[in-house]
mmCIF file of C-alpha atoms in Angstrom:
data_model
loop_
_atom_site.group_PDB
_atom_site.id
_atom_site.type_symbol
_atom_site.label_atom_id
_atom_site.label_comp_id
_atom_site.label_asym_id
_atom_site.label_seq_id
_atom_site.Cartn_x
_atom_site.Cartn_y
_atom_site.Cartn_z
ATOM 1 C CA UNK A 20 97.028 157.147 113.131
ATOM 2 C CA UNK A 21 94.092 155.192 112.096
ATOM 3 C CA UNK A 22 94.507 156.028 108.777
ATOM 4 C CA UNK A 23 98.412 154.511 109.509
ATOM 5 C CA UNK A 24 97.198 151.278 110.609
ATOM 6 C CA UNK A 25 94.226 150.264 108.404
ATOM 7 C CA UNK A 26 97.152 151.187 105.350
ATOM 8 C CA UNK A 27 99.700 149.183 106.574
ATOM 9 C CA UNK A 28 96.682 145.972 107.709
ATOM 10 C CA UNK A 29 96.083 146.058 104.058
ATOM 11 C CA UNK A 30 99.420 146.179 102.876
ATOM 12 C CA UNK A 31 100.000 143.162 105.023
ATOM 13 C CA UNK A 32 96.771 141.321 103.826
ATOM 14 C CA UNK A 33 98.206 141.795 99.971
ATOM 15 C CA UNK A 34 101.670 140.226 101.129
ATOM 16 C CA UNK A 35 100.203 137.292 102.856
ATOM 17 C CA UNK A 36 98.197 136.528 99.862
ATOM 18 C CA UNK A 37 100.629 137.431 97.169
ATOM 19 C CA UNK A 38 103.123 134.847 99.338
ATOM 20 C CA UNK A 39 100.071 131.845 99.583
ATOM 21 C CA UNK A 40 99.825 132.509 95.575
ATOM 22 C CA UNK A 41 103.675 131.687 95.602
ATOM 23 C CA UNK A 42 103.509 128.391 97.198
ATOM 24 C CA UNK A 43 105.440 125.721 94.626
ATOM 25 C CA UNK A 44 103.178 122.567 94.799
ATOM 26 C CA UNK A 45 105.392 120.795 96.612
ATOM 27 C CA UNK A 46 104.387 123.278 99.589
ATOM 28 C CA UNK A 47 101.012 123.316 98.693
ATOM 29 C CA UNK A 48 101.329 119.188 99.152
ATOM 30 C CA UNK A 49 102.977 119.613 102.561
ATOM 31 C CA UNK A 50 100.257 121.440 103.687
ATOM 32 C CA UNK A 51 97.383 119.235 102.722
ATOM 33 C CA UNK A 52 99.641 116.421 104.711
ATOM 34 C CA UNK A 53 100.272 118.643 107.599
ATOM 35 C CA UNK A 54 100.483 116.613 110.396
ATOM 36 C CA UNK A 55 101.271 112.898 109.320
ATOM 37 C CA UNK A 56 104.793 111.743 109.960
ATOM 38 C CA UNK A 57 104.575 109.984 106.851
ATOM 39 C CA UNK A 58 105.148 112.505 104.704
ATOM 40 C CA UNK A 59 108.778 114.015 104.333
ATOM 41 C CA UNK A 60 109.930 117.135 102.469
ATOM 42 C CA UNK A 61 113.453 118.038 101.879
ATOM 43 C CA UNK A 62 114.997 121.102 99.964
ATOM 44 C CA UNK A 63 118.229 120.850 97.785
ATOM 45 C CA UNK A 64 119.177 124.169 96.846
ATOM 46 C CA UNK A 65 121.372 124.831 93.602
ATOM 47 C CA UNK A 66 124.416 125.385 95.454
ATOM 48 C CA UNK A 67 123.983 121.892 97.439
ATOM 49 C CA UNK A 68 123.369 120.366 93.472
ATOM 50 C CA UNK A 69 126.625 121.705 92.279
ATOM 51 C CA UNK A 70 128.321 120.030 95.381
ATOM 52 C CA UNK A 71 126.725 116.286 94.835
ATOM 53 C CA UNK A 72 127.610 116.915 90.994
ATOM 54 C CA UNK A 73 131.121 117.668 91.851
ATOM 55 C CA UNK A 74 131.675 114.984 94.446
ATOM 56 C CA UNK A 75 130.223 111.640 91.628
ATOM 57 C CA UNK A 76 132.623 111.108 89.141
ATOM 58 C CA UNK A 77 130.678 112.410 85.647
ATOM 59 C CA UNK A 78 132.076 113.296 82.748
ATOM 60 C CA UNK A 79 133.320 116.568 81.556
ATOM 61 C CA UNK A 80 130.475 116.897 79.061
ATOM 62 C CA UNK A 81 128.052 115.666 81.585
ATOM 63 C CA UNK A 82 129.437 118.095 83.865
ATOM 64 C CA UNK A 83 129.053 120.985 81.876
ATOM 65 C CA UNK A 84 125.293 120.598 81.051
ATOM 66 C CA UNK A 85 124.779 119.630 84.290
ATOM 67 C CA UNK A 86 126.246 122.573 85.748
ATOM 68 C CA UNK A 87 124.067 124.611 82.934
ATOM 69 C CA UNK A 88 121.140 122.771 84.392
ATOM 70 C CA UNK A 89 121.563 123.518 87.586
ATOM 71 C CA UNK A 90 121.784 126.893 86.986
ATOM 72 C CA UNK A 91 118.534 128.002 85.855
ATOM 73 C CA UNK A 92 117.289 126.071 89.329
ATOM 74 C CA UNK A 93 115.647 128.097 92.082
ATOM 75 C CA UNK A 94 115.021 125.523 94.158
ATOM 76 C CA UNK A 95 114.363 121.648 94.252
ATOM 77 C CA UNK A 96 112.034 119.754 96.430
ATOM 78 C CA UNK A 97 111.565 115.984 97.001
ATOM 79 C CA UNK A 98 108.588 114.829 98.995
ATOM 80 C CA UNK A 99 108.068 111.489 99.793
ATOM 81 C CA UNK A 100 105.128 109.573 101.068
ATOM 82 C CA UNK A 101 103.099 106.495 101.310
ATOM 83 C CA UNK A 102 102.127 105.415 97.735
ATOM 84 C CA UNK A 103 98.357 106.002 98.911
ATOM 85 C CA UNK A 104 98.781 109.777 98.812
ATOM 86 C CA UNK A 105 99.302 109.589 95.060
ATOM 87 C CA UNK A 106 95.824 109.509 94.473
ATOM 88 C CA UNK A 107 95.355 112.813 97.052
ATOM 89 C CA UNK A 108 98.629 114.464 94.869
ATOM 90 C CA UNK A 109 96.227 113.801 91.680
ATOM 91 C CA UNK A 110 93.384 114.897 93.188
ATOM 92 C CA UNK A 111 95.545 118.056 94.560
ATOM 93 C CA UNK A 112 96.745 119.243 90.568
ATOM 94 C CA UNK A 113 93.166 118.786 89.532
ATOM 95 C CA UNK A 114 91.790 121.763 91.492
ATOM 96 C CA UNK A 115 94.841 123.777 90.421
ATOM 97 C CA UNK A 116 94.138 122.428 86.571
ATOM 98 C CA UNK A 117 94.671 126.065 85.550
ATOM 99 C CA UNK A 118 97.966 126.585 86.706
ATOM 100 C CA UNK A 119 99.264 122.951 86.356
ATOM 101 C CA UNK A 120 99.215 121.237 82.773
ATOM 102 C CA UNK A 121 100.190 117.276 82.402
ATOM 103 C CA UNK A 122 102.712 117.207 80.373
ATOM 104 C CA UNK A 123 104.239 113.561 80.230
ATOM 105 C CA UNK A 124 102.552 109.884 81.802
ATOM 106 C CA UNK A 125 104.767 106.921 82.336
ATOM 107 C CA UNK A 126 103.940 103.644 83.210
ATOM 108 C CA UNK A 127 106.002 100.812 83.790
ATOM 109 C CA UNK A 128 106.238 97.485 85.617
ATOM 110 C CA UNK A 129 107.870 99.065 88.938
ATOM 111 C CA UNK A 130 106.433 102.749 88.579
ATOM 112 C CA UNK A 131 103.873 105.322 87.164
ATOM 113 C CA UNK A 132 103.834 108.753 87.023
ATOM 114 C CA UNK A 133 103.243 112.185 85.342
ATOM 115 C CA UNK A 134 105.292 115.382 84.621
ATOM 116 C CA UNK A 135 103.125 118.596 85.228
ATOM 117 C CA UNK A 136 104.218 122.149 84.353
ATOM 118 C CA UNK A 137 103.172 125.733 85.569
ATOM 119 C CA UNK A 138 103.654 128.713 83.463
ATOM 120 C CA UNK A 139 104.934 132.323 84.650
ATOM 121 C CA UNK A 140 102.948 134.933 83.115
ATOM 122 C CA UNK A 141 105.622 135.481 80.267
ATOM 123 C CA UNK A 142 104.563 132.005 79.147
ATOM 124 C CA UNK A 143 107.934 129.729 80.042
ATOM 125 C CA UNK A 144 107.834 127.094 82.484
ATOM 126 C CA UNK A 145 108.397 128.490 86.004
ATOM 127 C CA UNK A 146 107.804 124.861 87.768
ATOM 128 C CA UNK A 147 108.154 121.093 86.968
ATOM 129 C CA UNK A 148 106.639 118.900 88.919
ATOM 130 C CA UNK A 149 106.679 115.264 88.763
ATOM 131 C CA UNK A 150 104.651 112.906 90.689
ATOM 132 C CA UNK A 151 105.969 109.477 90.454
ATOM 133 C CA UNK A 152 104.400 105.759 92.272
ATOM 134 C CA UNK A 153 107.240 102.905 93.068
ATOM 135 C CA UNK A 154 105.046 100.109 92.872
ATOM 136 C CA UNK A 155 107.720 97.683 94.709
ATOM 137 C CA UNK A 156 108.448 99.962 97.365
ATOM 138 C CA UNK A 157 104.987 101.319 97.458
ATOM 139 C CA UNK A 158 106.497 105.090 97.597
ATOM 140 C CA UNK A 159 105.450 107.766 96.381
ATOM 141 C CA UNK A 160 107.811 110.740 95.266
ATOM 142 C CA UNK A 161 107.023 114.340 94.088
ATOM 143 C CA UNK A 162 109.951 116.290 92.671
ATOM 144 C CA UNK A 163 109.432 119.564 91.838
ATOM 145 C CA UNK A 164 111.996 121.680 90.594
ATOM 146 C CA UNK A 165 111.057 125.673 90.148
ATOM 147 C CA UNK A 166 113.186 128.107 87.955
ATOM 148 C CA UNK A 167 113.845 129.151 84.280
ATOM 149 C CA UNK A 168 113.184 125.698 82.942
ATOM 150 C CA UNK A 169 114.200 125.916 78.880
ATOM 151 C CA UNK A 170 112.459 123.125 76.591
ATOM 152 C CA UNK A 171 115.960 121.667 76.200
ATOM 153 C CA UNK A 172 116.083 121.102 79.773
ATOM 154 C CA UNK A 173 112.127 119.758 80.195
ATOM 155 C CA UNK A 174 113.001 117.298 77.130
ATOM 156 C CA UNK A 175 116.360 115.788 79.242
ATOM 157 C CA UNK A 176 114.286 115.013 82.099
ATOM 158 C CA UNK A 177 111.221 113.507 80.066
ATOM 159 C CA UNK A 178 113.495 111.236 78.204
ATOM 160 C CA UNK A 179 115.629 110.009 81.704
ATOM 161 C CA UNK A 180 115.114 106.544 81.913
ATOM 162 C CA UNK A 181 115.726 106.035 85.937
ATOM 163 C CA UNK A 182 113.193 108.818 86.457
ATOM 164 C CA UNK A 183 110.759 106.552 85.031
ATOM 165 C CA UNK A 184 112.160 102.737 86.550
#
């Protein structure tokens, strides 16, 4: 019986810290903020996507690599905060600097920001993550999207002028 338990204590103790590994940064954000009102999270899942596409009026080619798009998505969270967290969102991908890589700065009159990736262990882009300042609204925003994210698809959204205004 003893034997029984101590197995299945471990077992647990590999699951909890397999699932803490698994935390998208967006998550990992939420956490460090845990506690101030401030700071929202929402989840959009791919199905919910395909519904907002479908209910705007885009075209049928826009449609159609939108739709592609959306499905290689897992998930998609949007965090937003006071702009003064951006410096604690920074500060946050610097102690992960092995598993998140800047991609991509931006800085305009109305907004900074920078696209980060994270790898899967076959070497393609698992997460995006972009953490973006509105310097008129003083908001900051942290989109990160998690799934099988192509180059074709990374390149769309680094070139997307209203990410960046």
């Amino acid at each position: 019986m003893k034997k029984s338990l101590l197995l299945f204590l471990m077992m647990a103790a590999t699951l909890t810290s397999q699932a803490q590994e698994a935390l998208d940064f967006a998550q990992k954000f939420m956490t460090l903020c845990e506690g101030d009102t401030t700071v929202k999270c929402i989840t959009v899942s791919p199905k919910m996507m395909e519904q907002i596409a479908e209910s705007h009026q885009i075209t049928e080619e826009h449609t159609e690599a939108l739709q592609q798009a959306i499905g290689k998505l897992k998930s998609m969270r949007i965090v937003s905060a006071p702009a003064e967290l951006y410096e604690r969102a920074e500060q946050l991908m610097t102690k992960h600097r092995r598993r998140f890589k800047a991609e991509e700065n931006f800085d305009t009159d109305n907004a900074r920001g920078t696209f980060y990736t994270r790898k899967n262990r076959r070497g393609q882009t698992a997460e995006l993550i972009l953490l973006r300042e509105d310097k008129t609204r003083n908001l900051l925003t942290i989109i990160c999207l998690t799934g099988d994210l192509d180059k074709e698809f990374l390149c769309f959204l680094y070139n997307n002028k209203s990410l960046k205004n």
